[in-house]
Coordinates of C-alpha atoms in Angstrom, one line a residue:
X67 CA 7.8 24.6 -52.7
X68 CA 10.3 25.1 -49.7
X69 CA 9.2 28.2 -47.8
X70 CA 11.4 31.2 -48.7
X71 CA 11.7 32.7 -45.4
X72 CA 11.8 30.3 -42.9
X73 CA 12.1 33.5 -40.0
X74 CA 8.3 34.1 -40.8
X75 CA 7.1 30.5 -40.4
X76 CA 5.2 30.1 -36.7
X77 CA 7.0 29.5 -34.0
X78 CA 5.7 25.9 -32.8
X79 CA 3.7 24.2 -35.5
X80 CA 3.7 21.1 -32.2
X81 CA 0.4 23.0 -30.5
X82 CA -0.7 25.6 -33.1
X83 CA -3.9 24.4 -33.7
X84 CA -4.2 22.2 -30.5
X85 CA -6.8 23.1 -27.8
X86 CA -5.9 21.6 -24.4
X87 CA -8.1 19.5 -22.5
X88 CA -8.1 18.1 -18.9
X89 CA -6.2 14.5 -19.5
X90 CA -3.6 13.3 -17.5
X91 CA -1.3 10.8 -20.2
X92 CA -0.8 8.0 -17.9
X93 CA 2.4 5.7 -18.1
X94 CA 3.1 8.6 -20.7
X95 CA 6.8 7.5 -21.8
X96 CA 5.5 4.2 -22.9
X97 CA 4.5 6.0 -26.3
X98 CA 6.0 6.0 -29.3
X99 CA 6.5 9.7 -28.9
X100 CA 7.2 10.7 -25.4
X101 CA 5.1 13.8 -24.0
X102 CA 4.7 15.1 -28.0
X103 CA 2.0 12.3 -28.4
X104 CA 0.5 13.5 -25.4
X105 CA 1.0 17.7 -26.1
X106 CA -0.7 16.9 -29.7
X107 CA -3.5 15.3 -27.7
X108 CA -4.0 18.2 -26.1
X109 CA -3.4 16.4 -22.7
X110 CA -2.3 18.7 -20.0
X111 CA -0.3 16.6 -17.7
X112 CA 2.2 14.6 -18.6
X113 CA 3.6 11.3 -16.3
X114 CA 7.5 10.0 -15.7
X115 CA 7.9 6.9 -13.6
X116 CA 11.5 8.1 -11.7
X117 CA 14.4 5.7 -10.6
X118 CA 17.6 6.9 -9.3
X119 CA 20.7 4.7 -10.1
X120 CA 24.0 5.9 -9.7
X121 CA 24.2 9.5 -10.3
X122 CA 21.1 9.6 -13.0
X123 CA 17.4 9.5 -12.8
X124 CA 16.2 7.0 -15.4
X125 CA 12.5 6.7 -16.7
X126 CA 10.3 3.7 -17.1
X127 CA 8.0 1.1 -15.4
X128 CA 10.6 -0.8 -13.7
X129 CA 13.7 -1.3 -13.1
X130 CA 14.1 -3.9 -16.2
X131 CA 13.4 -1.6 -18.7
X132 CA 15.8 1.1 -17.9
X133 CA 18.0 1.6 -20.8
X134 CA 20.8 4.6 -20.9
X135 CA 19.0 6.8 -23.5
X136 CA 15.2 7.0 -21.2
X137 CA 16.5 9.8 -18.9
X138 CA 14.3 12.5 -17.0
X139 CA 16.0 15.0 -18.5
X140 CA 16.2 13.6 -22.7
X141 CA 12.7 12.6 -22.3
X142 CA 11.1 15.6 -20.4
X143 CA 13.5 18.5 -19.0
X144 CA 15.1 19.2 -22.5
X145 CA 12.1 19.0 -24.5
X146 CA 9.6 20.8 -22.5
X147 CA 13.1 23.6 -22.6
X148 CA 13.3 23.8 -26.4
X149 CA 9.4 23.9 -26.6
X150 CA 9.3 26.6 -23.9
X151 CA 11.9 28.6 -25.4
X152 CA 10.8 28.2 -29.5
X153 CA 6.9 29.7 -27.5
X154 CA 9.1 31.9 -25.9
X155 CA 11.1 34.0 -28.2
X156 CA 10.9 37.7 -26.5
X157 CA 12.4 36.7 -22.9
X158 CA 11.1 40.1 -21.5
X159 CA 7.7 39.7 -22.0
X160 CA 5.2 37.5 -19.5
X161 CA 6.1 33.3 -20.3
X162 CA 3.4 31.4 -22.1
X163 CA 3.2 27.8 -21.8
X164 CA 3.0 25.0 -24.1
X165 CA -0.2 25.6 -25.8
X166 CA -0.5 28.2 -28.4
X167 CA -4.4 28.1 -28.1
X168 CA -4.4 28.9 -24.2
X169 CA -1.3 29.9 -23.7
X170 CA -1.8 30.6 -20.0
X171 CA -2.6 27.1 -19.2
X172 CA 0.6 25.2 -17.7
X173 CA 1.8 21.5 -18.4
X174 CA 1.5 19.3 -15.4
X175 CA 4.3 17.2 -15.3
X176 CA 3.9 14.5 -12.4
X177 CA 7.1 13.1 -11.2
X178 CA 6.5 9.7 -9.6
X179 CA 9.4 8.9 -7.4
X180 CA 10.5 5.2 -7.9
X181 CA 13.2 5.1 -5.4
X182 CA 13.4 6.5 -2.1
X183 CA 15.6 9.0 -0.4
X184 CA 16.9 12.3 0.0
X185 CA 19.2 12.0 -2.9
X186 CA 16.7 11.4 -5.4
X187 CA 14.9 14.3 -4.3
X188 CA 18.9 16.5 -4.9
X189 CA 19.0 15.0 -8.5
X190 CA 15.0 15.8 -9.3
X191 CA 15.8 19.8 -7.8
X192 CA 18.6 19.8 -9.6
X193 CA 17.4 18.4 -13.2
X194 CA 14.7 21.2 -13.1
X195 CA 17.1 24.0 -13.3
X196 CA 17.1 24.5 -16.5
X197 CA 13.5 25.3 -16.3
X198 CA 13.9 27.0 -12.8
X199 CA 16.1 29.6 -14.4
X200 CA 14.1 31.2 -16.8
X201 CA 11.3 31.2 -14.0
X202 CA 8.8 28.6 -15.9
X203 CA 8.3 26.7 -13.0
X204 CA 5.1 27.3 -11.1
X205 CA 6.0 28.5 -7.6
X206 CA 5.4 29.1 -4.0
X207 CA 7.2 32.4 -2.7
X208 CA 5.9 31.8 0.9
X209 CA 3.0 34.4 0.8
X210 CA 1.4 33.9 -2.9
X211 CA 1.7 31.3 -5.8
X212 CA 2.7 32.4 -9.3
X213 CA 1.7 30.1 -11.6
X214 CA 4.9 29.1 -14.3
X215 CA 4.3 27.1 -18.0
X216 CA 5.3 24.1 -16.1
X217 CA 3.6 22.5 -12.6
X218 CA 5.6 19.7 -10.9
X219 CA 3.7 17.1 -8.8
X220 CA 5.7 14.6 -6.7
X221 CA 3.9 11.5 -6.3
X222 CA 5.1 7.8 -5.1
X223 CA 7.9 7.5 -2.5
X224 CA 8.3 11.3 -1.6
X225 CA 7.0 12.1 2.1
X226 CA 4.8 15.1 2.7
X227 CA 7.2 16.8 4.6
X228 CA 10.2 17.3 2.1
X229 CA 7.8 19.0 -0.1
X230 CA 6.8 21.5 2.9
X231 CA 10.2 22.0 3.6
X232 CA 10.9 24.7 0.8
X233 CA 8.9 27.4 2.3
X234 CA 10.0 30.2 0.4
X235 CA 10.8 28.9 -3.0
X236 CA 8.6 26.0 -3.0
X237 CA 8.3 24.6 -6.8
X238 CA 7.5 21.3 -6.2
X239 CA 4.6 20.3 -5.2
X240 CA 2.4 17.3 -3.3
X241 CA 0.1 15.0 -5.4
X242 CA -2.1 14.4 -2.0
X243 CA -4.2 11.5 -1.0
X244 CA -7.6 12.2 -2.4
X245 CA -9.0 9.1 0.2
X246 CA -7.8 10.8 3.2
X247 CA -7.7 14.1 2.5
X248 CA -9.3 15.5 5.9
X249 CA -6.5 15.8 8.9
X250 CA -6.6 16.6 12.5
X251 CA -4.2 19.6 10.9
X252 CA -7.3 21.1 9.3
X253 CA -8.6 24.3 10.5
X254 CA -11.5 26.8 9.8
X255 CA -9.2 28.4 8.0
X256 CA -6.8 26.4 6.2
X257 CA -6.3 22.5 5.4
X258 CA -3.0 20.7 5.3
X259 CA -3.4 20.2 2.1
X260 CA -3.9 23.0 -0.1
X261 CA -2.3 25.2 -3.3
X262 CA 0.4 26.3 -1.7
X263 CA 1.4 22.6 -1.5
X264 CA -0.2 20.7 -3.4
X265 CA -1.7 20.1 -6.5
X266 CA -3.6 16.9 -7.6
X267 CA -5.1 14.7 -4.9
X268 CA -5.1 11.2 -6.3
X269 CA -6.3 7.9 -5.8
X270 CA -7.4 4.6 -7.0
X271 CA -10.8 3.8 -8.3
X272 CA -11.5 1.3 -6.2
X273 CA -14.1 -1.4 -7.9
X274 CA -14.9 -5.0 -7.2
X275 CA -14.8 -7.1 -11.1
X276 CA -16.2 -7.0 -13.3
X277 CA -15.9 -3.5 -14.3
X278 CA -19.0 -1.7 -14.1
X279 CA -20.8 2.4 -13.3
X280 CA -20.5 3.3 -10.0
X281 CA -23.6 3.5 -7.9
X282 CA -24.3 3.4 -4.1
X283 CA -21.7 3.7 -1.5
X284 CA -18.9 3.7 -5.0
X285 CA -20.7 6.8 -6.3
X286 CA -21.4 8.3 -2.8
X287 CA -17.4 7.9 -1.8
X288 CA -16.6 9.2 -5.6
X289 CA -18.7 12.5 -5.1
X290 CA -17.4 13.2 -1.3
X291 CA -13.8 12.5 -2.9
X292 CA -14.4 15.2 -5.5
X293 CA -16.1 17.5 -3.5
X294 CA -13.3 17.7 -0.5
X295 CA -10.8 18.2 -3.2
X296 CA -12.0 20.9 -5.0
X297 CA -12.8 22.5 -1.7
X298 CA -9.1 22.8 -1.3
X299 CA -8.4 23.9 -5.0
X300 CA -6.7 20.3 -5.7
X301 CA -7.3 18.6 -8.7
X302 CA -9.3 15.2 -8.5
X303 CA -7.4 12.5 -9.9
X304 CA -8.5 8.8 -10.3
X305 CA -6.2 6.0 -11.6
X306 CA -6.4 2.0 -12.2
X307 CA -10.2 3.1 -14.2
X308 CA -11.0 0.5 -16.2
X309 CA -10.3 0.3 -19.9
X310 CA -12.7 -1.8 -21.1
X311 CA -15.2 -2.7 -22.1
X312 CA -15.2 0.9 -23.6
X313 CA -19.0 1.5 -23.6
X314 CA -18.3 1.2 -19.4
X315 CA -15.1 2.9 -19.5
X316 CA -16.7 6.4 -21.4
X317 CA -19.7 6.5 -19.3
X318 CA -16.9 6.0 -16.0
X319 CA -15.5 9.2 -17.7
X320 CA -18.3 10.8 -18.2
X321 CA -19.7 10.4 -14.6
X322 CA -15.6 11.7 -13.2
X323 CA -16.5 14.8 -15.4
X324 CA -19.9 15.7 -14.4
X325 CA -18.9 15.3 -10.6
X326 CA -15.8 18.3 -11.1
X327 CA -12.9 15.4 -11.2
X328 CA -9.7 17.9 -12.1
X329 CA -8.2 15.5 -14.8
X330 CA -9.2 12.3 -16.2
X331 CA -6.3 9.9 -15.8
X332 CA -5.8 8.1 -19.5
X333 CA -3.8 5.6 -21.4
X334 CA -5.8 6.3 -25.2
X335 CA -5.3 9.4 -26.4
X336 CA -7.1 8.7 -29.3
X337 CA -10.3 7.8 -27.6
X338 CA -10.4 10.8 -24.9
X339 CA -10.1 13.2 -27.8
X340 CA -13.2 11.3 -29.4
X341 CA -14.6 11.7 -25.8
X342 CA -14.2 15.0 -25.0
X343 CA -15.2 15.9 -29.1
X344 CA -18.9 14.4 -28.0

């Protein structure tokens, strides 16, 4: 029977009953549902390969399969918008995030930058406004970080330095190289890259075939990795792991979490829900 009242049916039946967990949905707009797939999963960051052509930022592997309707903003902005604002109802109270469950605990949404340039950057600041304006972004005010339903991380072709250039209203952030994350900039006190400016620090696992567990100088470079990121509050964040043969590829996972990696970078959802279940 057709509910009666449809007012007193829950807000967002998407995440009701979902409980988040620390998955990064990789090459996340080749599912069949775009960032829902992943939000269901319980998958807190989200991943949209960026291309700038004409005056639009399309989404997709490459530039081959960029079709009109794959947008930044029809595949990300405006849903994440409509989720935010059906979780959202009572605009003078605190935001919550995606996540009915946690609802403190923001969606990732890693931008990587396809095309170079300073106006691709202009058309990424300008598609967030609509979750800028309602203050869902997590930001940087130039003294302290107020953490928003939505993080973005910039990855790919964006240079260090345009993030840092928003000093005061900083909400974009740096998806820093977890291989190289000491600098000659580091002090006692502070490291170049940090919260204010960054958020994941990322790089490839590095393995020669055929796919195996890490041990050795592998495990020792994984564990110093880990280690100088969460020294400076980033979020460990390893990509190209194998996907097979799965026995190798769970145990991979399971090492990443015992060692304090800050997401584990995945293309099944169905199988890191089985994993994280165990």
């Amino acid at each position: 029977m057709p509910l009666a009242y449809p007012s007193l049916s829950y807000p967002d039946p998407l995440t009701r009953d979902v409980v988040p967990i620390q998955c990064h949905s990789h090459n996340d707009y080749w599912r069949p549902h775009p960032l829902l797939d992943a939000l269901r999963a319980g998958c807190v960051s989200v991943e949209a390969d960026v291309w700038h052509i004409g005056q639009e930022l399309y989404v997709g592997h490459s530039r081959a399969s960029l079709v009109p309707a794959r947008t930044l903003t029809s595949m990300y902005i405006s849903p994440i918008r409509e989720i935010l604002e059906t979780m959202n109802p009572n605009r003078s109270l605190s935001p919550v995030g995606v996540f009915d469950a946690v609802p403190l605990q923001t969606l990732y949404l890693l931008i990587d930058f396809k095309t170079r340039g300073l106006q691709t950057w202009n058309l990424v600041v300008e598609a967030l406004e609509p979750l800028r304006r309602p203050d869902w972004l997590t930001r940087f005010d130039g003294t302290t970080l107020h953490t928003g339903p939505v993080t973005l991380v910039a990855t790919g072709n964006v240079p260090f330095e345009r993030v840092m250039a928003n000093r005061t209203q900083r909400d974009i952030f740096f998806d820093a190289p977890l291989a190289s994350l000491e600098s000659s900039e580091d002090t006692n006190l502070t490291f170049k890259y940090n919260t204010t400016n960054s958020v994941y620090a990322s790089a490839p696992l590095v393995q020669s075939p055929p796919p195996h567990i890490p041990v050795d100088k592998e495990l020792e470079s994984i564990v110093e990795q880990i280690k100088a990121a969460n020294i400076r509050g980033l979020k460990a964040r390893y990509w190209n792991t194998p996907p097979w043969p799965i026995a190798t590829r769970n145990e991979i996972w399971t090492l990443l979490v015992n060692e304090g990696v800050g997401v584990l970078n995945v293309d099944d959802l169905d199988a890191v829900q089985r994993f994280w279940e165990t």
